[in-house]
Amino acid sequence: MEEKSIFEKIRDGEIPAQMVYEDEHCMCFRDIQPQAPVHALLVPKQRINRIGVAESTDATVLGHMMTKVAEITKTLGIDESGFRLVVNNGRDGGETVPHLHIHILGGRKLEWPPG
Ligand code: AMP
């Protein structure tokens, strides 16, 4: 069996996390190494390794996650000031954890283009 990802360990309570939102399909917790004043990760509970391998059967959970962004950013206090969603994929994309996650970044003016 494939080794559990860090995020599966968080899901299973084996690693602590500052949870911001959780339901049966997804969870959102603060990033351990924040890159902005507000930085959280929105993660499906059932592992999808990365967006580049998502299949049509993942559409429901991915859609569900996107519809939770409004509520989560309100909880984080960045719904009005603005925020950015980022999904890193593969080596050049900067992916370090092979379990799909959406970075939610805010709390300051973010630069564009990203580095
Ligand atoms: P990525 O580089 O896009 O794969 O993002 C992985 C993110 O997971 C990084 O921003 C890390 O800081 C974050 N991360 C790694 N381990 C933990 C953890 N135990 N709790 C919260 N965030 C984590």
XYZ file of C-alpha atoms and ligand atoms in Angstrom:
138
model
C 0.000 0.000 0.000
C 1.183 3.534 -0.791
C 2.621 5.383 2.205
C 0.244 7.918 3.756
C 0.770 11.517 2.693
C 1.365 14.208 5.331
C -2.161 15.407 4.689
C -3.655 11.928 5.183
C -1.820 11.850 8.528
C -3.407 15.207 9.417
C -6.802 13.849 8.324
C -6.332 10.816 10.569
C -5.212 12.904 13.554
C -1.653 11.530 13.489
C -0.154 14.986 12.895
C -1.630 18.125 14.472
C -2.892 20.984 12.330
C -4.667 24.270 12.866
C -7.952 23.322 11.270
C -9.989 26.150 9.768
C -12.754 24.107 8.111
C -13.686 20.443 7.844
C -16.500 18.365 6.418
C -16.827 14.796 5.155
C -15.160 15.592 1.816
C -12.440 18.122 2.526
C -10.475 19.974 5.182
C -8.698 23.293 5.392
C -5.827 24.034 7.789
C -3.141 26.687 8.200
C 0.071 26.147 6.253
C 2.975 25.335 8.560
C 5.284 27.660 6.592
C 3.071 30.595 5.630
C 4.042 32.590 2.545
C 1.583 35.380 3.299
C -0.101 36.719 6.462
C -2.957 34.317 5.728
C -1.999 30.972 4.163
C -4.192 27.886 4.387
C -4.446 24.638 2.437
C -7.728 23.205 1.187
C -7.366 19.446 0.758
C -9.643 16.576 -0.336
C -9.844 13.894 2.354
C -9.634 11.151 -0.239
C -6.217 11.485 -1.767
C -5.810 12.691 -5.338
C -2.085 12.975 -5.942
C -2.172 16.158 -8.016
C -4.480 18.136 -10.276
C -2.658 16.744 -13.323
C -3.983 13.240 -12.594
C -7.520 14.208 -11.520
C -10.222 12.171 -13.255
C -13.875 12.769 -14.020
C -14.778 10.808 -10.875
C -12.993 13.520 -8.852
C -15.215 16.278 -10.255
C -17.720 16.208 -7.393
C -15.171 16.661 -4.617
C -13.206 19.259 -6.579
C -16.365 21.234 -7.308
C -17.397 20.927 -3.684
C -14.061 22.344 -2.549
C -14.341 25.329 -4.870
C -17.779 26.150 -3.536
C -16.437 26.145 0.039
C -13.863 28.855 -0.716
C -16.360 31.662 -0.040
C -17.141 30.364 3.443
C -13.502 29.569 4.275
C -12.136 32.946 3.140
C -14.808 34.614 5.240
C -13.631 32.626 8.266
C -10.048 33.635 7.430
C -11.099 37.285 7.175
C -9.875 37.790 3.600
C -13.144 37.528 1.680
C -13.371 41.294 1.178
C -9.679 42.233 0.904
C -9.061 39.523 -1.682
C -7.070 36.334 -1.968
C -5.380 33.987 -4.408
C -5.846 30.249 -4.982
C -2.776 28.316 -6.129
C -2.354 24.674 -7.135
C 1.254 23.617 -7.670
C 1.738 20.624 -9.961
C 4.952 18.681 -10.481
C 8.582 19.767 -10.331
C 8.355 23.033 -12.231
C 5.105 23.895 -10.500
C 6.785 23.671 -7.100
C 4.777 20.733 -5.759
C 6.328 19.218 -2.613
C 3.426 17.212 -1.146
C 1.888 14.578 -3.480
C -1.667 15.071 -2.240
C -3.690 17.671 -4.107
C -4.118 20.907 -2.191
C -5.300 24.397 -2.985
C -3.236 27.136 -1.377
C -5.404 30.010 -0.122
C -3.240 33.111 0.209
C -4.120 36.585 1.380
C -3.659 39.272 3.968
C -1.372 41.372 1.786
C -1.209 42.553 -1.821
C 0.122 39.602 -3.816
C 2.444 40.198 -6.736
C 1.781 39.219 -10.322
C 3.351 37.482 -12.134
C 4.329 35.016 -9.383
C 8.025 34.124 -9.097
P 3.289 22.436 -2.352
O 4.718 22.916 -2.333
O 2.422 23.185 -3.288
O 3.226 20.928 -2.533
O 2.713 22.776 -0.922
C 2.880 21.980 0.203
C 2.603 22.852 1.377
O 2.365 22.049 2.514
C 3.749 23.809 1.747
O 3.290 25.143 1.687
C 4.118 23.379 3.159
O 4.511 24.461 3.975
C 2.821 22.727 3.631
N 2.971 21.753 4.697
C 3.835 20.720 4.762
N 3.661 20.027 5.898
C 2.655 20.622 6.570
C 2.006 20.381 7.813
N 2.362 19.366 8.609
N 1.005 21.219 8.198
C 0.643 22.253 7.405
N 1.209 22.530 6.221
C 2.212 21.728 5.808
